[in-house]
Tab-separated table of C-alpha atoms in Angstrom:
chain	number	residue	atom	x	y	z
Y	346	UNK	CA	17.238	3.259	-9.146
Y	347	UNK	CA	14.174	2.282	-7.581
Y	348	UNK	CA	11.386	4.932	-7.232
Y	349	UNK	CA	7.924	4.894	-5.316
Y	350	UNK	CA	6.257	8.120	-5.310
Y	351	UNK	CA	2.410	8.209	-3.277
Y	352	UNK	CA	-0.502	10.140	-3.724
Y	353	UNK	CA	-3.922	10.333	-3.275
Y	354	UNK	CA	-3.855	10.852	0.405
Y	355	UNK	CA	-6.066	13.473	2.036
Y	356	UNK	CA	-8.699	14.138	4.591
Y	357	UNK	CA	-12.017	12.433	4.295
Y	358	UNK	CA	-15.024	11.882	6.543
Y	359	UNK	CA	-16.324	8.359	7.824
Y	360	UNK	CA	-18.005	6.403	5.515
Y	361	UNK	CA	-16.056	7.621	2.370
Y	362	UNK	CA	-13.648	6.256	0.049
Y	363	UNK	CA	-10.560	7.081	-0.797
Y	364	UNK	CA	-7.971	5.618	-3.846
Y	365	UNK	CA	-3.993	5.463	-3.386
Y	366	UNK	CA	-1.808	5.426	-6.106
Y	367	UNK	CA	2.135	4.635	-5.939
Y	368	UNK	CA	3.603	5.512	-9.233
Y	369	UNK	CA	6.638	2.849	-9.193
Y	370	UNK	CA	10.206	2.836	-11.329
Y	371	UNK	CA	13.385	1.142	-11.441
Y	372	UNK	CA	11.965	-2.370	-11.644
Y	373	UNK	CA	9.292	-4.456	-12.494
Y	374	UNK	CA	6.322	-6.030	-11.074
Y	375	UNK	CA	7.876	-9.408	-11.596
Y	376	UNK	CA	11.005	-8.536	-10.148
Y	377	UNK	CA	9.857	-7.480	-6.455
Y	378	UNK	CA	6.467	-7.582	-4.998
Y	379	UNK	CA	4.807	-4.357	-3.888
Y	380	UNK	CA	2.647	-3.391	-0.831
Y	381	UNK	CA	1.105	-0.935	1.459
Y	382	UNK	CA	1.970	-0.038	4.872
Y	383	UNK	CA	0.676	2.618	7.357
Y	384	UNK	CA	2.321	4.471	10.609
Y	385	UNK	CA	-0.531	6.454	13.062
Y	386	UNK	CA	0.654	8.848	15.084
Y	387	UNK	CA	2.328	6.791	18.127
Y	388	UNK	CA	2.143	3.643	16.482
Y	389	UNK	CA	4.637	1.176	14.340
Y	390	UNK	CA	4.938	1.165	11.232
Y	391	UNK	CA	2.115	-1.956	10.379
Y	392	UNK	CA	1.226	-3.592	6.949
Y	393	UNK	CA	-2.441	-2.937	5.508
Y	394	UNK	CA	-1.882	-4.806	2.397
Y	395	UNK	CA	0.597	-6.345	-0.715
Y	396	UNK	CA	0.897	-8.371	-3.658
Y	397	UNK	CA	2.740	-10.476	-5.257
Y	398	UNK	CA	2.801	-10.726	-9.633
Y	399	UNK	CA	5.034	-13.300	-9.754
Y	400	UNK	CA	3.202	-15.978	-7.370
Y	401	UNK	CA	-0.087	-14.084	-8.288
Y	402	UNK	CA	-0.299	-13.879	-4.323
Y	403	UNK	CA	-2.181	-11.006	-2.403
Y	404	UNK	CA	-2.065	-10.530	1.726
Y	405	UNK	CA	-4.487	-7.966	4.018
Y	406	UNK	CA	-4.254	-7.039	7.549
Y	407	UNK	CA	-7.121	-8.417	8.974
Y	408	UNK	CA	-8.152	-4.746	10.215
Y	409	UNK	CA	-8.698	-3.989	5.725
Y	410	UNK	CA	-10.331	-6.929	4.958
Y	411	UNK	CA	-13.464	-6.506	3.367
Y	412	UNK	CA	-12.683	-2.935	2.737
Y	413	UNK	CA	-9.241	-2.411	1.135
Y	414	UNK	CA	-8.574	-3.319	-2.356
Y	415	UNK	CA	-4.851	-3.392	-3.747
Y	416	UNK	CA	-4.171	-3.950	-7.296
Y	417	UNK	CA	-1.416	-3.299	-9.934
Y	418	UNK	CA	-0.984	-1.896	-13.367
Y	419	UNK	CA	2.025	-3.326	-14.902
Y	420	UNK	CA	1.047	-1.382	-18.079
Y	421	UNK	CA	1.925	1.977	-16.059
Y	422	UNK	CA	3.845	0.342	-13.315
Y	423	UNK	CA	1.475	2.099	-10.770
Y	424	UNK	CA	0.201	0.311	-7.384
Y	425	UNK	CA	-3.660	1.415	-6.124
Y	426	UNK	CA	-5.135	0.573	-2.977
Y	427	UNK	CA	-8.916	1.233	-3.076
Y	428	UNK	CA	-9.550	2.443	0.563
Y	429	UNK	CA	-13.777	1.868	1.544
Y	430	UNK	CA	-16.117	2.470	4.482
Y	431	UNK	CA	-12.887	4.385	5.956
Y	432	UNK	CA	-12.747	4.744	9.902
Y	433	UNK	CA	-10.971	7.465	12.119
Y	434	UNK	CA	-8.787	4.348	12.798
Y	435	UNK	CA	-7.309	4.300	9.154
Y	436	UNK	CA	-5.994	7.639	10.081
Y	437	UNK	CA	-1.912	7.408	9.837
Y	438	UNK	CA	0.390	7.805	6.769
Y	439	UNK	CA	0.452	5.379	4.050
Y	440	UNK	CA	3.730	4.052	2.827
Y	441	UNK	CA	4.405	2.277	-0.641
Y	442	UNK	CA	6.978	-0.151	-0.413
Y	443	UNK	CA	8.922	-2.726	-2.624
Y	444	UNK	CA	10.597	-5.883	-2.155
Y	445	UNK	CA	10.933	-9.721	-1.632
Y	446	UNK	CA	7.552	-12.055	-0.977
Y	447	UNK	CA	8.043	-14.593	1.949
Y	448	UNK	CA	5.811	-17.118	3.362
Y	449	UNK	CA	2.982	-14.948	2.031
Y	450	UNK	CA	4.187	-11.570	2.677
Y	451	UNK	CA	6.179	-8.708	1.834
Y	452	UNK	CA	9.825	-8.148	2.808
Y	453	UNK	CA	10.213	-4.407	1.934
Y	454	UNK	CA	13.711	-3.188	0.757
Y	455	UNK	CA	12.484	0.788	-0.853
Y	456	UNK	CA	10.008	2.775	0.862
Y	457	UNK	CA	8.350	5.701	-0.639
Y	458	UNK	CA	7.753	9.373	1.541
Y	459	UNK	CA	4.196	8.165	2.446
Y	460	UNK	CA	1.055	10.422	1.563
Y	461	UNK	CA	-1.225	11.406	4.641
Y	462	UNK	CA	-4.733	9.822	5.083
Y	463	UNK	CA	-6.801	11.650	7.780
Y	464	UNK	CA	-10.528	10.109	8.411
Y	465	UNK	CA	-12.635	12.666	10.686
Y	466	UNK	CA	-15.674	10.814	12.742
């Protein structure tokens, strides 16, 4: 059974950084690529960022670039995403989520229970 459990989340001001972790199970890194994805209040669901072991393949939203870092440890089978220089627009819950990569993306199939992110001005 595949398992994605979040944490990390919490409220921050401007400026700061914040780290996600998504402690993973049920499969490996090799097996189905692994990503982040984040719903503000209002809004759809959107992608921020993912990656891919087996093609060694990584994708951001253009609105992270720069400042969002995702990485993997396969040793632990955790997923991070290194959240910098955060803006009240990175407000929203973060998702981890699993799946297929296609034509450079993620194609998610599990879905964790998300972990808030809050970023006051």
């Amino acid at each position: 059974e595949v398992q994605l459990v979040e944490s990390g989340g919490g409220l921050v001001q401007a400026g700061t950084s914040l780290r996600l972790t998504c402690a993973t199970s049920g499969f490996t890194f090799d097996e189905y690529a692994v990503g982040w994805y984040r719903q503000a209040p209002g809004k759809e669901r959107e992608g921020v960022s993912s990656i891919s072991t087996r093609t060694g393949s990584i994708h951001y939203a253009e609105s992270v670039k720069g400042r969002f870092t995702i990485s993997t440890d396969y040793t632990k089978n955790i997923v991070h995403l290194q959240m910098n220089s955060l803006t009240p627009e990175d407000t929203a819950v973060y998702y981890c989520a699993a799946g297929d990569w296609l034509g450079n993306m993620l194609i998610p199939y599990f879905w964790g229970q998300g972990t808030q992110v809050t970023v006051s001005s």
